[in-house]
Short mmCIF file of C-alpha atoms in Angstrom, two decimals:
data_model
loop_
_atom_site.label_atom_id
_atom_site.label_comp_id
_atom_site.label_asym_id
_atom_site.label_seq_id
_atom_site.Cartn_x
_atom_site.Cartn_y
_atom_site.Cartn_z
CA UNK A 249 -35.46 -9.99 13.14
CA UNK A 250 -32.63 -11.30 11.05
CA UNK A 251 -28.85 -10.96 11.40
CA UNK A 252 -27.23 -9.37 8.16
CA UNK A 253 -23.82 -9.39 6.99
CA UNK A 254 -21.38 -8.52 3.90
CA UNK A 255 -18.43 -10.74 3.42
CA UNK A 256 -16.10 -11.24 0.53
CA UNK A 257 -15.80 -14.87 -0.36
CA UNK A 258 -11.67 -15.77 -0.26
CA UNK A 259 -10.68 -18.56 -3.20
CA UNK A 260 -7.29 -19.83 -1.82
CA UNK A 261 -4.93 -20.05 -4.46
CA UNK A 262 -3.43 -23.40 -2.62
CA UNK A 263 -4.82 -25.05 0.73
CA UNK A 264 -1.56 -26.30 2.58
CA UNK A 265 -1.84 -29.55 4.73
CA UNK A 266 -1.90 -27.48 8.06
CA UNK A 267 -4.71 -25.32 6.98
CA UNK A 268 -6.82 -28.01 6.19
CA UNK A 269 -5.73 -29.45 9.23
CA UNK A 270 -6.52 -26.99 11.43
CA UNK A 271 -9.86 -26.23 10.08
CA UNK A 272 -10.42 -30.30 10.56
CA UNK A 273 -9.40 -29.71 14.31
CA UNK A 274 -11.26 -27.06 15.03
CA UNK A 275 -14.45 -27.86 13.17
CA UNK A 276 -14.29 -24.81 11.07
CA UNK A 277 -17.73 -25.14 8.85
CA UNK A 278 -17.47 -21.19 7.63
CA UNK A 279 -15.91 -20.78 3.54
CA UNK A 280 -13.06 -18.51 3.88
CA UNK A 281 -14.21 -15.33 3.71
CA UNK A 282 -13.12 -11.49 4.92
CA UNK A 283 -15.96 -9.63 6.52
CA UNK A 284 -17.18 -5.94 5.05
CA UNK A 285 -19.73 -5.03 6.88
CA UNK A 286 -20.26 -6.31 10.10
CA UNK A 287 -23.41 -8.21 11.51
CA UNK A 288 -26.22 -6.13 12.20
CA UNK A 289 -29.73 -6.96 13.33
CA UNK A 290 -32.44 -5.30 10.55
CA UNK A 291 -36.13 -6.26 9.88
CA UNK A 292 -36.66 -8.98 7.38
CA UNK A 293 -38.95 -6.32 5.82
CA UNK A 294 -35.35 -4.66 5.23
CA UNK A 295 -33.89 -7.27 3.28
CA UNK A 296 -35.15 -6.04 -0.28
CA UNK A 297 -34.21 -2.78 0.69
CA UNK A 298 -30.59 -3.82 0.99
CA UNK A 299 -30.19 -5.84 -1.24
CA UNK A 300 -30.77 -3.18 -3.58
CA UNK A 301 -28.64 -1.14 -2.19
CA UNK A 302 -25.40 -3.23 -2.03
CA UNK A 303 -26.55 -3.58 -5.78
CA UNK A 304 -26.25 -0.15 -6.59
CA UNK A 305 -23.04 0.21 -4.48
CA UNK A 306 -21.43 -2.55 -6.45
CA UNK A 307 -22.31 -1.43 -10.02
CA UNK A 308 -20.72 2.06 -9.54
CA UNK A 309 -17.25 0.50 -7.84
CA UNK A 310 -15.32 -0.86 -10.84
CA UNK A 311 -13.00 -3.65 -10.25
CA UNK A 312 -10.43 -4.97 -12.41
CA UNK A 313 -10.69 -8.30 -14.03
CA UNK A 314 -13.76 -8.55 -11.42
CA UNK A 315 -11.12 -9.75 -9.03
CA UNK A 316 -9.32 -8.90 -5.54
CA UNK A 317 -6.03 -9.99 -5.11
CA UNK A 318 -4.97 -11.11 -1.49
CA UNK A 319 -1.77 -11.86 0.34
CA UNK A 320 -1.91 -13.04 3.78
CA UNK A 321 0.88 -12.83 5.63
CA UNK A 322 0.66 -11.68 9.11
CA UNK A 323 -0.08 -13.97 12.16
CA UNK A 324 -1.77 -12.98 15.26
CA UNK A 325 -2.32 -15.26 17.99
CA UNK A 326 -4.83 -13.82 20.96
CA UNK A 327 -4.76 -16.08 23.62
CA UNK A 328 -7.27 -13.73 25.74
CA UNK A 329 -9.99 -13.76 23.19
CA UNK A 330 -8.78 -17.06 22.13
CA UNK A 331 -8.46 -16.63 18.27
CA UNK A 332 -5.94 -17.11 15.52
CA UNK A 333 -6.10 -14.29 12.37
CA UNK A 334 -3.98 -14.19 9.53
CA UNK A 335 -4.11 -10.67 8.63
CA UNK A 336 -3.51 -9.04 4.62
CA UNK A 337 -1.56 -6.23 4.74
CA UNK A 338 -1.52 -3.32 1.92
CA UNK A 339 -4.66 -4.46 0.54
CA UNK A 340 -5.67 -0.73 -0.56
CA UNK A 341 -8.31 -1.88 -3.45
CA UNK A 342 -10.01 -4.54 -0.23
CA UNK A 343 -9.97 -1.33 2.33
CA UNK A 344 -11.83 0.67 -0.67
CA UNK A 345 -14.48 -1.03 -1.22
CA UNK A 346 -15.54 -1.82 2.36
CA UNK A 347 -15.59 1.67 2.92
CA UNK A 348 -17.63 1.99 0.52
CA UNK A 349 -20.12 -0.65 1.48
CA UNK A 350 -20.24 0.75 4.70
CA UNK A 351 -21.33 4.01 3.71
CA UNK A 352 -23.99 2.32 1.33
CA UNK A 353 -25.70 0.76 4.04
CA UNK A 354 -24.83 3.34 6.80
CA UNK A 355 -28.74 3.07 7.87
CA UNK A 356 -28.14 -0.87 9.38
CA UNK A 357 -25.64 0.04 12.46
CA UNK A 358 -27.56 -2.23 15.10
CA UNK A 359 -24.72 -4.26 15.67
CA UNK A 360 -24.96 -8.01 17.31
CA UNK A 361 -22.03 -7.28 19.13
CA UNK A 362 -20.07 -3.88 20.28
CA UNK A 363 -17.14 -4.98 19.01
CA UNK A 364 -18.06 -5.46 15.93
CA UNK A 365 -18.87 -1.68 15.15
CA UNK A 366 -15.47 -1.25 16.11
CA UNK A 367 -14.02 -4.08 14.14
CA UNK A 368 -15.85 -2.27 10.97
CA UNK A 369 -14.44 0.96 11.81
CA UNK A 370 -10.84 -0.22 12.15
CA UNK A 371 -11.04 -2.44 9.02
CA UNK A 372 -8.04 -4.84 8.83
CA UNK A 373 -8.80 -7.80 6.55
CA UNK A 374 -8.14 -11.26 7.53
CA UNK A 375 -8.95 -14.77 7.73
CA UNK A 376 -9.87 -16.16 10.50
CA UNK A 377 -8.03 -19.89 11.51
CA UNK A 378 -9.89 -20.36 14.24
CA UNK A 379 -11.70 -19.31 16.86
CA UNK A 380 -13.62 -19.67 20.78
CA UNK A 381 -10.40 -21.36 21.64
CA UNK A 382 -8.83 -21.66 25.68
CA UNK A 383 -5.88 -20.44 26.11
CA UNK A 384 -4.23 -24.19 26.52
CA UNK A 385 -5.56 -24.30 22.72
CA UNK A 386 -4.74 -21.41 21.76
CA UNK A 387 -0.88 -22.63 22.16
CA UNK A 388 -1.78 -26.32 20.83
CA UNK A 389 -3.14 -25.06 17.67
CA UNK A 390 -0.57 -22.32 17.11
CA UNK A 391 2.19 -24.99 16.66
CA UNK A 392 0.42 -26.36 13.61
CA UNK A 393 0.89 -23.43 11.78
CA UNK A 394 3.86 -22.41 10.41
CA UNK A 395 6.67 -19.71 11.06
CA UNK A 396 5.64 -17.08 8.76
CA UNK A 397 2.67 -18.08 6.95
CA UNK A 398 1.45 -17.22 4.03
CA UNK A 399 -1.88 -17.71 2.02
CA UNK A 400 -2.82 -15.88 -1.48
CA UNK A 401 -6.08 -16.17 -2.59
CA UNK A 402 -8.58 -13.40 -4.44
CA UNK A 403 -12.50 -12.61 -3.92
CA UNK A 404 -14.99 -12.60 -6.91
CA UNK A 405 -18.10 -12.53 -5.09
CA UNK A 406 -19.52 -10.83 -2.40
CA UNK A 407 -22.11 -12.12 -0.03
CA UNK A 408 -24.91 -10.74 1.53
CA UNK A 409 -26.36 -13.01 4.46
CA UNK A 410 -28.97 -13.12 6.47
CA UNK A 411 -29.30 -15.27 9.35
CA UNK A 412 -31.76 -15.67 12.27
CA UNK A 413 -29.40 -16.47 14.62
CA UNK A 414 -25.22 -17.23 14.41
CA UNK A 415 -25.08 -20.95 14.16
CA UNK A 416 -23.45 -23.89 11.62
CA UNK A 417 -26.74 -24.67 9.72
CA UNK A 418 -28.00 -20.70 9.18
CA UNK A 419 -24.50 -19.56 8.50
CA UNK A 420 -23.63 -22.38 5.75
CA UNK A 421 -27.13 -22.51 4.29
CA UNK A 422 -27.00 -21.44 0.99
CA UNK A 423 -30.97 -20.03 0.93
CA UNK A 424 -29.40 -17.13 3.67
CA UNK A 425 -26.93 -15.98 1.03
CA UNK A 426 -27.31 -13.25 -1.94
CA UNK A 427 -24.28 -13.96 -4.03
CA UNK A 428 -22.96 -10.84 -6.44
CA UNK A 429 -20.30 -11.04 -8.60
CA UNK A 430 -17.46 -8.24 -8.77
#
């Protein structure tokens, strides 16, 4: 069994001091990214199978300049689940094409995690600062960013991974990923 995933890679257009220091602090290893379709166990026997698929979903959804503009600019701060999201907002062109993924590879709904069904239902794209955090760092961290945030950056590629298990060397292994290009 592998773990597969879709997920937009995010160029930032600028990386400000206290994003970089944050992501220092909190040992944030993943690229910046903005997850389409969710994590979901399959077969490795699958994996050609999908792959095709996502192929023929991207070749029929056009996309200007083979680029997706972002602007994020809404903070959350959870202390309960202990994460920090900066959240783009009116990104119609972002919400399109996940929906379209999604219905592309319909078939692969064996989620990791129940939330994340949800999560891919109730699409809101976002970056994530950072994450498993207590709620005493939850507060620390949220005083290194900024009053009103804001990060612009654009995806070009899309990702499709595939993991045996959720960790720092699967999930920033290069060999896992199947890069195509908007």
């Amino acid at each position: 069994m592998k773990i597969m995933a879709v997920w937009g890679k995010v160029l930032l257009k600028n990386e400000p001091d206290w994003l970089l220091h944050l992501r220092e602090r909190n040992n944030n290893f993943y690229e910046y990214h903005v997850t389409l379709k969710q994590p979901c166990w399959i077969d490795e026997s699958q994996l050609p199978k999908i792959e095709q698929q996502l192929s023929d979903c991207l070749a029929k959804f056009k996309v200007l300049d083979h680029s997706i503009e972002l602007n994020f600019n809404k903070l959350e701060v959870d202390e309960t689940d202990g994460i920090i999201l900066l959240f783009a907002r009116n990104q119609q062109l972002i919400a399109s094409l996940q929906k379209e993924i999604v219905s592309c590879l319909a078939n692969y709904g064996n989620y990791v995690s129940p939330e994340s069904e949800e999560y891919e239902a109730n699409f809101r794209p976002h970056l994530t600062l950072a994450f498993d955090l207590s709620p005493d760092e939850v507060k620390s961290v949220s005083n290194l960013i900024p009053n009103n945030p804001v990060l612009n950056g654009r995806i070009t590629q899309l990702v499709l991974s595939a993991v045996k298990e959720i960790n720092p060397k699967e999930a920033t292994n290069p060999s896992n990923f199947i890069i195509y290009s908007l």
